[in-house]
mmCIF file of C-alpha atoms and ligand atoms in Angstrom:
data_model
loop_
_atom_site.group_PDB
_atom_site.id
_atom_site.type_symbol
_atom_site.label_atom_id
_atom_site.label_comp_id
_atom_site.label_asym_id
_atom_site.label_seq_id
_atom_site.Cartn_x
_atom_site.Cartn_y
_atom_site.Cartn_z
ATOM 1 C CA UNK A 292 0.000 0.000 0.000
ATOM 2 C CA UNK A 293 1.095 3.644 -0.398
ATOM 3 C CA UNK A 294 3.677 4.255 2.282
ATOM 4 C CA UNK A 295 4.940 7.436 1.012
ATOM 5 C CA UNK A 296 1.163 9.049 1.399
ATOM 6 C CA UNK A 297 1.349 11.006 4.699
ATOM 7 C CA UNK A 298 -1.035 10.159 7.584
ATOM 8 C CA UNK A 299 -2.507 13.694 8.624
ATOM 9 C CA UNK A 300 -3.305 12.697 11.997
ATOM 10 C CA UNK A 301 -6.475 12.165 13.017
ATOM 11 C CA UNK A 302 -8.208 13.791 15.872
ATOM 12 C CA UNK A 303 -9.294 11.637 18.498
ATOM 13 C CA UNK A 304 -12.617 10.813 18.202
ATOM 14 C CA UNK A 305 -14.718 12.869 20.699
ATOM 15 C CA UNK A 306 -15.724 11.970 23.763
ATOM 16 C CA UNK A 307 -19.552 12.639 23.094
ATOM 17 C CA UNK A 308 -19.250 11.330 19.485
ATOM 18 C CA UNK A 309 -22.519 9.441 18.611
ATOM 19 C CA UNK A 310 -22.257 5.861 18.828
ATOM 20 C CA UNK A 311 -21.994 3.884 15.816
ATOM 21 C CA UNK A 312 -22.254 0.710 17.471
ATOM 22 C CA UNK A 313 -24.269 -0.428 20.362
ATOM 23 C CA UNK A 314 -24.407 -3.844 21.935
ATOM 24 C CA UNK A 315 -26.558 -4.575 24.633
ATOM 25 C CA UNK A 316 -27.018 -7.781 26.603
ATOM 26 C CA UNK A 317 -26.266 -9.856 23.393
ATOM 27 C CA UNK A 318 -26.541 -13.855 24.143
ATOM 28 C CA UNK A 319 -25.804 -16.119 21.180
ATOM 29 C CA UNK A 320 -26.719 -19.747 21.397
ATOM 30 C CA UNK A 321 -26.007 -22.499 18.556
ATOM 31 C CA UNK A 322 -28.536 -25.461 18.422
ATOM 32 C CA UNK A 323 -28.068 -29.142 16.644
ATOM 33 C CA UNK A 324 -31.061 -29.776 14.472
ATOM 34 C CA UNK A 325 -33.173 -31.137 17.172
ATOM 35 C CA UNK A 326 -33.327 -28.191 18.570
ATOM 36 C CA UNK A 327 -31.215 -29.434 21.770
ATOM 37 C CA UNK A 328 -29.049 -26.652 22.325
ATOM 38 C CA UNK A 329 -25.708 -27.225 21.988
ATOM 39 C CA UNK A 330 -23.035 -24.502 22.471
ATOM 40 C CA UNK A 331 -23.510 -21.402 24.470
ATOM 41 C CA UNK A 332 -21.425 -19.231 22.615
ATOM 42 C CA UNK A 333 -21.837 -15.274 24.218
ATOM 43 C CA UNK A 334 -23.540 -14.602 27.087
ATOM 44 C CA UNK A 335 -24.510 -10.839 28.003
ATOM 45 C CA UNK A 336 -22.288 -8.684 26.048
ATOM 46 C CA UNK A 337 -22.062 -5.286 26.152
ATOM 47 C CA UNK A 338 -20.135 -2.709 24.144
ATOM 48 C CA UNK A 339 -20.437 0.729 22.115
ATOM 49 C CA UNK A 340 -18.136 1.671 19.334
ATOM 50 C CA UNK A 341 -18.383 5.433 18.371
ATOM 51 C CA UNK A 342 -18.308 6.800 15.130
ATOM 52 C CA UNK A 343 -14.602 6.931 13.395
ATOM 53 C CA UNK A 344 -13.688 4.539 16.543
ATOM 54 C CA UNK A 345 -10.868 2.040 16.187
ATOM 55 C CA UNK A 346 -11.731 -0.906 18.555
ATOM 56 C CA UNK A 347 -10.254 -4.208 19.311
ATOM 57 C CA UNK A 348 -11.977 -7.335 20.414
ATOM 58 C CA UNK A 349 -9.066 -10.027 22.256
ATOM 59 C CA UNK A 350 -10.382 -12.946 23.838
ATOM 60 C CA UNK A 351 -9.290 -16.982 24.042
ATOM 61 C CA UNK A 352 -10.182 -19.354 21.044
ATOM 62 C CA UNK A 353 -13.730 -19.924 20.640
ATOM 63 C CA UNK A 354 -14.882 -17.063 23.408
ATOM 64 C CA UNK A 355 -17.710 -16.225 20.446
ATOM 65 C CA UNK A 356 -15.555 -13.034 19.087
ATOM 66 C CA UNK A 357 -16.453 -14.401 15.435
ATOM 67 C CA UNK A 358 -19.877 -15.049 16.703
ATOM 68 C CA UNK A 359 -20.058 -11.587 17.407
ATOM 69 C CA UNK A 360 -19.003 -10.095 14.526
ATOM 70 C CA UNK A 361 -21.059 -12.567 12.351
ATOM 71 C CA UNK A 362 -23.595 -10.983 14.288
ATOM 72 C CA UNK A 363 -23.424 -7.285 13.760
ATOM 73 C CA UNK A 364 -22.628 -7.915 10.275
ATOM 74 C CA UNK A 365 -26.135 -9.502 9.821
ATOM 75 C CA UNK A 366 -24.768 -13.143 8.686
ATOM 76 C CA UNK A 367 -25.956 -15.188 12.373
ATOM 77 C CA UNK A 368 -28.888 -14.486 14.124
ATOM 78 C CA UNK A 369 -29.016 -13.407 17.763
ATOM 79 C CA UNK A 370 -30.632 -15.393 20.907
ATOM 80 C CA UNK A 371 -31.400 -12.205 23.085
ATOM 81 C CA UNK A 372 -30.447 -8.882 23.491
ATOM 82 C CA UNK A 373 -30.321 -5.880 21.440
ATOM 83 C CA UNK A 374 -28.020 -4.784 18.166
ATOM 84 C CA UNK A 375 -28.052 -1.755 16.958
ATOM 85 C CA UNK A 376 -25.992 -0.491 14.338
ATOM 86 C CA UNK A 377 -26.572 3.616 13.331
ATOM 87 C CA UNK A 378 -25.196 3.725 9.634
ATOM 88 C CA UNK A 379 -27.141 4.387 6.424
ATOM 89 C CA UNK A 380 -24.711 1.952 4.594
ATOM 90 C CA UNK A 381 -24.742 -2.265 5.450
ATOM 91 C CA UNK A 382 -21.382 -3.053 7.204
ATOM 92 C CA UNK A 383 -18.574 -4.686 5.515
ATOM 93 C CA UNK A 384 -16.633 -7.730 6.248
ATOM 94 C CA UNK A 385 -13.276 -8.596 6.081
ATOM 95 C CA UNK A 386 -12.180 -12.288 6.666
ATOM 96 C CA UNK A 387 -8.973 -14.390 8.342
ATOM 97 C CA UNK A 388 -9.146 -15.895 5.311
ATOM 98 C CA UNK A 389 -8.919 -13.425 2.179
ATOM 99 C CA UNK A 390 -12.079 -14.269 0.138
ATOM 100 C CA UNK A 391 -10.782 -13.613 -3.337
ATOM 101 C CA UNK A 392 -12.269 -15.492 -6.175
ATOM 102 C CA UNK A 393 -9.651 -16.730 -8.132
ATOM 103 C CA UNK A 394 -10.908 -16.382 -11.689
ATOM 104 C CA UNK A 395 -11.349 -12.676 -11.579
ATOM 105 C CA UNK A 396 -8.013 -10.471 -11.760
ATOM 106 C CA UNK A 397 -7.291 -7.900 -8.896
ATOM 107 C CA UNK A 398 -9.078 -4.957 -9.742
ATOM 108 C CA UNK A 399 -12.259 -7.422 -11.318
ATOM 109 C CA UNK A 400 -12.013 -8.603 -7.316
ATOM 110 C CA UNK A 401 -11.836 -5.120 -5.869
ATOM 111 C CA UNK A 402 -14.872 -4.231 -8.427
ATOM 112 C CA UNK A 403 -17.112 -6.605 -7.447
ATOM 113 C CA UNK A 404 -19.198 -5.243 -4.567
ATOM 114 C CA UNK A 405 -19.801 -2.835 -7.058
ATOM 115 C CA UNK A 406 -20.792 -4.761 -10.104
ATOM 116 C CA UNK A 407 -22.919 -6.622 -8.440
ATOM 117 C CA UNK A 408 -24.510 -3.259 -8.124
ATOM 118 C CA UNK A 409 -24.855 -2.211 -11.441
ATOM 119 C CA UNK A 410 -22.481 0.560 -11.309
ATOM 120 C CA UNK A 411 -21.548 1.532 -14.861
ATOM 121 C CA UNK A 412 -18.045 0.562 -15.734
ATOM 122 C CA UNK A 413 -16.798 3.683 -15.916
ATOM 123 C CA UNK A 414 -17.629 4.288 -12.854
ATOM 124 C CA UNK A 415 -16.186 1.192 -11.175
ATOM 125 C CA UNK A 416 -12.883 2.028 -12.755
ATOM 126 C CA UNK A 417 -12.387 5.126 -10.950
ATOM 127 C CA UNK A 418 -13.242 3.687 -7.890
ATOM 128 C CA UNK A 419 -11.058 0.899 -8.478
ATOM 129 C CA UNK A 420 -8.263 2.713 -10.061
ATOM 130 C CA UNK A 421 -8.793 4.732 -5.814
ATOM 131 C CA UNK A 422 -8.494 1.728 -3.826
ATOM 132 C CA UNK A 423 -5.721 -0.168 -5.586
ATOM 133 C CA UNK A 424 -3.798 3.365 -5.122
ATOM 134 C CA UNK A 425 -4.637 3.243 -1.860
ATOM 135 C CA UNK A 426 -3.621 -0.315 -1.181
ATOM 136 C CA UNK A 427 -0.710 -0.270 -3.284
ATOM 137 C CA UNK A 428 -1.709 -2.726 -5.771
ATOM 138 C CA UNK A 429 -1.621 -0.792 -8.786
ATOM 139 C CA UNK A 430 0.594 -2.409 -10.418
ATOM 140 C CA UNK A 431 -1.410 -5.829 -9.909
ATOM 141 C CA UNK A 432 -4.010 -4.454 -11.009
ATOM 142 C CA UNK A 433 -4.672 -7.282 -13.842
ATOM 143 C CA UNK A 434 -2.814 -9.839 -11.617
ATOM 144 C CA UNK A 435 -4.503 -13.387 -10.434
ATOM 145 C CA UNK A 436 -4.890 -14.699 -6.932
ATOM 146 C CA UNK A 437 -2.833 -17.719 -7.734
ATOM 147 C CA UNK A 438 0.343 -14.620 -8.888
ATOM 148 C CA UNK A 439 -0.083 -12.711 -5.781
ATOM 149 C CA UNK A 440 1.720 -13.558 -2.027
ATOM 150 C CA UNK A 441 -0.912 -13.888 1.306
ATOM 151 C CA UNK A 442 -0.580 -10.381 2.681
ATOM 152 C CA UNK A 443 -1.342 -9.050 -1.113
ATOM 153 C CA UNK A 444 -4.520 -11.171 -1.278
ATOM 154 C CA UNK A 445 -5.318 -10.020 2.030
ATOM 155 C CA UNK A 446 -4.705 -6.262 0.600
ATOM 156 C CA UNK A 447 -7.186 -7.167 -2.491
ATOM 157 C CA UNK A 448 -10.053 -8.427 0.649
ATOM 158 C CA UNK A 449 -9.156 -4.845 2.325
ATOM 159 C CA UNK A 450 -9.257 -2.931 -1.085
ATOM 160 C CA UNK A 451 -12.395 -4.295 -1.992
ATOM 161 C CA UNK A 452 -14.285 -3.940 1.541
ATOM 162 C CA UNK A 453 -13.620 -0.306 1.075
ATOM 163 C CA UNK A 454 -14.977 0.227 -2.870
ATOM 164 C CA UNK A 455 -18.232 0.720 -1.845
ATOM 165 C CA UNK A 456 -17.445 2.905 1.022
ATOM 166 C CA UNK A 457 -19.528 1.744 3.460
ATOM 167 C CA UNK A 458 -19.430 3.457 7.620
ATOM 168 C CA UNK A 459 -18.940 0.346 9.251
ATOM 169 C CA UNK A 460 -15.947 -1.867 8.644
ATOM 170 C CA UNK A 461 -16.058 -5.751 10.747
ATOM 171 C CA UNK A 462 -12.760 -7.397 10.753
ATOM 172 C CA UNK A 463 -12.089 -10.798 11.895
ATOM 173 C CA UNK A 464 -8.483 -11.411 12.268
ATOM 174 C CA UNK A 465 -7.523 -10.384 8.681
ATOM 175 C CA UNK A 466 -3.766 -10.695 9.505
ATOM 176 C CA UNK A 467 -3.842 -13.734 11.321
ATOM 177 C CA UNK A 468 -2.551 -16.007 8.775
ATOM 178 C CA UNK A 469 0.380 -13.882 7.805
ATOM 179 C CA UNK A 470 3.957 -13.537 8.807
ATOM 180 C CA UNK A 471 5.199 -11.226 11.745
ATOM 181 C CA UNK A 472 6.861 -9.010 9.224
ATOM 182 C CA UNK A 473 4.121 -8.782 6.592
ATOM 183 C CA UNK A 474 1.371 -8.651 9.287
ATOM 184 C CA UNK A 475 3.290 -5.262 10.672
ATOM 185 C CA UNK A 476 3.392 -4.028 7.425
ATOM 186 C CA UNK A 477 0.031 -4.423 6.799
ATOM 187 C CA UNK A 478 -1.080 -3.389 10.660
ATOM 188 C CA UNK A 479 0.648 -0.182 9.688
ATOM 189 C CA UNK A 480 -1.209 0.849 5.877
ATOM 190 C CA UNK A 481 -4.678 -0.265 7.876
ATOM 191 C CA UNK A 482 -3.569 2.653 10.266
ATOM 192 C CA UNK A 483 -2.661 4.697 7.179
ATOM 193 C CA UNK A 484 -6.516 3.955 5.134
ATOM 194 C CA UNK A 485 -8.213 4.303 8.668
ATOM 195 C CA UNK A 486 -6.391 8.007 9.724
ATOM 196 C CA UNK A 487 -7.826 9.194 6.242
ATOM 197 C CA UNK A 488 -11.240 7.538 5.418
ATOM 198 C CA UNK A 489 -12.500 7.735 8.876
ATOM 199 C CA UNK A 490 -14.214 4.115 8.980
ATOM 200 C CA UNK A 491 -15.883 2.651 12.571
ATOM 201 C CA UNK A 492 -14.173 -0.193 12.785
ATOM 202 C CA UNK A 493 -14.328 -3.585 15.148
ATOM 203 C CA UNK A 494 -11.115 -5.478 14.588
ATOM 204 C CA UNK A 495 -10.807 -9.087 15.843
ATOM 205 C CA UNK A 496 -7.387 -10.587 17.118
ATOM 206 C CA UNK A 497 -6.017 -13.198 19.235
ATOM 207 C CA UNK A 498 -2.796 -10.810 19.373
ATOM 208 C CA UNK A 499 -2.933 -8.393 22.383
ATOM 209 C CA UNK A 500 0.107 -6.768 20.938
ATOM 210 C CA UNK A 501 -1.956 -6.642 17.330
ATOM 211 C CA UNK A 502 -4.906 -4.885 19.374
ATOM 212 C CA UNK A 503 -2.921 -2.324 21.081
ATOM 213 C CA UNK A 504 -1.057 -1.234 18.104
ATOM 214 C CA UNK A 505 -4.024 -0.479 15.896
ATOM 215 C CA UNK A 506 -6.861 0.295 18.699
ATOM 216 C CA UNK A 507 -8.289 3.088 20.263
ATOM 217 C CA UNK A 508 -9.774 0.702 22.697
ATOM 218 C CA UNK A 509 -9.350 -2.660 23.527
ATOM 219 C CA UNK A 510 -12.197 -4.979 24.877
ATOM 220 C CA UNK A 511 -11.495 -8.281 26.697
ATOM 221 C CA UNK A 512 -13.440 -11.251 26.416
ATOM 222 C CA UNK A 513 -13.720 -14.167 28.970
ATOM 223 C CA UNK A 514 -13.824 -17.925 27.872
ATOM 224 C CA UNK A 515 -16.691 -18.836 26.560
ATOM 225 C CA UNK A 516 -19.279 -18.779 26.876
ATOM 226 C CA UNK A 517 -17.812 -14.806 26.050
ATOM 227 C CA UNK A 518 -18.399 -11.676 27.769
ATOM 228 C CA UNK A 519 -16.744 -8.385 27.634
ATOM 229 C CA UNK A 520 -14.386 -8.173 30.820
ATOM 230 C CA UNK A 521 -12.217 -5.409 30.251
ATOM 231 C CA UNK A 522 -12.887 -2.150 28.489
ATOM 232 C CA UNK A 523 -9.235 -0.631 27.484
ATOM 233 C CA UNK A 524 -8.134 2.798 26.557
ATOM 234 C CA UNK A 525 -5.252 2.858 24.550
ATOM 235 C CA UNK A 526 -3.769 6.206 24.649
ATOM 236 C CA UNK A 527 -1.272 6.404 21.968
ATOM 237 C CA UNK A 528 -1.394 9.369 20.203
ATOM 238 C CA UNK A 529 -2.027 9.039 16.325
ATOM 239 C CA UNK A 530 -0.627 8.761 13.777
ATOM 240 C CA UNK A 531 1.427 5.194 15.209
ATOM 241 C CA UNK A 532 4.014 4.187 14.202
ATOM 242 C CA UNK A 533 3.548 0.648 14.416
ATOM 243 C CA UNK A 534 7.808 0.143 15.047
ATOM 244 C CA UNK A 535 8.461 3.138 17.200
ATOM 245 C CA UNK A 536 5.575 2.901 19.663
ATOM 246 C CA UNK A 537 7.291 -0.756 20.707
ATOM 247 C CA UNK A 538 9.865 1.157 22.770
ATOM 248 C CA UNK A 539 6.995 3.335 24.650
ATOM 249 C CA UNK A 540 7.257 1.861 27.811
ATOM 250 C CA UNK A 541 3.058 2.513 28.598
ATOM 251 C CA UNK A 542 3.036 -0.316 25.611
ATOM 252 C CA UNK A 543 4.546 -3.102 27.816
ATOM 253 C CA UNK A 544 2.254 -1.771 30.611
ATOM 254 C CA UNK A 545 -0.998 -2.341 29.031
ATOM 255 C CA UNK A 546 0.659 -5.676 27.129
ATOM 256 C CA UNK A 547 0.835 -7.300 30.953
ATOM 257 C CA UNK A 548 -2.569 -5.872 31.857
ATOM 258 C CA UNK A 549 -4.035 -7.178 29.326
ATOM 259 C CA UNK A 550 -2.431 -10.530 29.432
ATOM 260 C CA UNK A 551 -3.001 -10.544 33.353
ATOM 261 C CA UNK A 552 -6.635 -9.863 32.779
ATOM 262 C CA UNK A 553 -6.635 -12.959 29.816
ATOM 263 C CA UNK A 554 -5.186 -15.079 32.267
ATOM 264 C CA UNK A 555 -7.616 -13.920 35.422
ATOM 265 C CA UNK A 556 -11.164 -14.901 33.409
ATOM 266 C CA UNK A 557 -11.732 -18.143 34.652
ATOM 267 C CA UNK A 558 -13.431 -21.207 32.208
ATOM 268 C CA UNK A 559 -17.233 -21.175 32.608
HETATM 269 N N1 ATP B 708 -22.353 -22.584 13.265
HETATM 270 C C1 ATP B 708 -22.037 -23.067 14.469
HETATM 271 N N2 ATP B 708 -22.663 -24.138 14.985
HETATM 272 C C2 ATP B 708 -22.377 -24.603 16.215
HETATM 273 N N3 ATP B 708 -21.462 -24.050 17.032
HETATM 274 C C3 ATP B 708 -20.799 -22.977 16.571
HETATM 275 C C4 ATP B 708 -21.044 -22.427 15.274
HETATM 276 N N4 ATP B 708 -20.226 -21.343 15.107
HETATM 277 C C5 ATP B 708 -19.507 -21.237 16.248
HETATM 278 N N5 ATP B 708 -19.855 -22.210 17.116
HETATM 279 C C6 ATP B 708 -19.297 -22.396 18.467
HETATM 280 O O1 ATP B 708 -19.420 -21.174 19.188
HETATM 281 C C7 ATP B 708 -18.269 -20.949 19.991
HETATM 282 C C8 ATP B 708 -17.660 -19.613 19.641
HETATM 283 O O2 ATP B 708 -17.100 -19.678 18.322
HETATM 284 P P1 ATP B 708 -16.400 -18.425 17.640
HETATM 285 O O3 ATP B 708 -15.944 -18.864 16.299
HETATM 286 O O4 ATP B 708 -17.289 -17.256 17.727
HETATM 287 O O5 ATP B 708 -15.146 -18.197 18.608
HETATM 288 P P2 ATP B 708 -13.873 -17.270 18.410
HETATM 289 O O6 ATP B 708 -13.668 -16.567 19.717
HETATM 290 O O7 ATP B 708 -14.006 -16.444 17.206
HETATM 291 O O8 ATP B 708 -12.744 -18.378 18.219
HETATM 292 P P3 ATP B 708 -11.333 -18.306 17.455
HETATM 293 O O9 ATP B 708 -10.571 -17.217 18.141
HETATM 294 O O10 ATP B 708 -10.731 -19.656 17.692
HETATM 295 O O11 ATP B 708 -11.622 -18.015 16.010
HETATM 296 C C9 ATP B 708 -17.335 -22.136 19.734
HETATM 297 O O12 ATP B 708 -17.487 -23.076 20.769
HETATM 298 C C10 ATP B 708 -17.817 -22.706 18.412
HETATM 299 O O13 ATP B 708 -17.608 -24.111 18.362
#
């Protein structure tokens, strides 16, 4: 992605900012067809994200932070407990996974949201032409999956969440399947595209160090059956730099609080 495109530093986002988000006393059950039910995957969870917010969800494997997200992003149905999500536009969905279909090129992936739409070609070019610029894949522009490394498909699932330009933006651990060194890289140019197109974003990790480099807050989850614990500030000032703010010693600080705070929730 475009390194050399300066981050203008974004103003925190206001303590009385409307809230984009609001979860309230969410409970998510999965049944077997019988209707026994089987897994209790959330139980009572509570959070609000405000508008232009950066927040984390952490939490051990299989807490429900997927479940969650599935769930505001309208793709799993709720048990109890009230969604609410205040944005004209649908959100959009990045996946651990990057879901690019491997018979169109780059910027035919990046188009599709809006093709599917019936936005005239010309149209779709522009846009397209924005976000490969943006994600620094304009030179693979009429590249295929099968040419392009993880952390470049991964740009092309980032690229093309942002082409229709929705207000919400639900990731679920889109760097988790990369290397350290490409994950940073990529950590960093999310910063970059968040700092100027002013997306609400939830951002799922198992890393604590991953959630405190990119959030503005950080929520903890228990073990499932998952609740929200811990509600974090994290009060780096912005633009990050994903490198330098490892030798801010406040960093290590909330690291071990966090951790300490992982390793307090006991198993339900
Ligand atoms: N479709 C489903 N049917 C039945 N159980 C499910 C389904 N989806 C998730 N679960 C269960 O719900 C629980 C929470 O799963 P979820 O994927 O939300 O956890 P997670 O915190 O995202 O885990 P991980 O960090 O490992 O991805 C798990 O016990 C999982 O087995």
């Amino acid at each position: 992605m475009n390194m050399a495109v300066s981050q203008t530093g974004r103003n925190p986002v206001a303590a009385n900012a409307a809230a984009a988000i609001e979860v309230r006393h969410l409970v998510k059950a999965f049944y077997d067809a019988s209707g026994d039910r089987i897994t209790l995957a959330a139980t009572d969870v509570n959070f609000t994200v405000k508008r232009g917010e950066f927040v984390c969800i952490v939490g051990p494997s299989g807490c429900g932070k997927t479940t969650v997200l599935r769930i505001l992003a309208g793709l799993e149905q709720k048990l109890s407990g009230e969604v609410r999500i205040d944005s004209t536009t649908p959100p959009a969905m990045v996946f651990q996974e990057a879901s690019v279909l491997p018979w169109l090129t780059v910027a035919q992936n990046v188009a599709f949201p809006l093709s599917l739409r019936g936005v005239s070609a010309e149209k779709q070019r522009g846009r397209v032409n924005e976000l490969l610029e943006l994600t620094g894949l304009t030179e693979f522009a009429s590249a295929y999956p099968h040419q392009l490394s993880g952390g470049m498909k991964q740009r092309v699932s980032v690229a093309r969440s942002l082409v229709d330009d929705r207000d919400v933006l639900l990731m679920d651990e889109p760097f988790g399947a990369l290397d350290e060194q490409t994950r940073l890289t990529l950590q960093q140019e999310l910063l970059g595209i968040w700092e100027r197109t002013g997306k609400t974003v939830v951002f799922i990790t198992h890393s604590v160090d991953e959630a405190l480099t990119l959030a503005d807050r950080v929520l903890v989850m228990s073990p499932r059956p998952g609740t929200i614990v811990a509600d974090l500030a994290v009060p780096f000032e912005r633009p990050r730099d994903v490198v330098e703010m490892r030798r801010d010693k406040r960093f290590w600080d909330l690291t071990y609080e966090v951790w300490r705070l992982l390793a307090a929730s006991p198993e339900h």
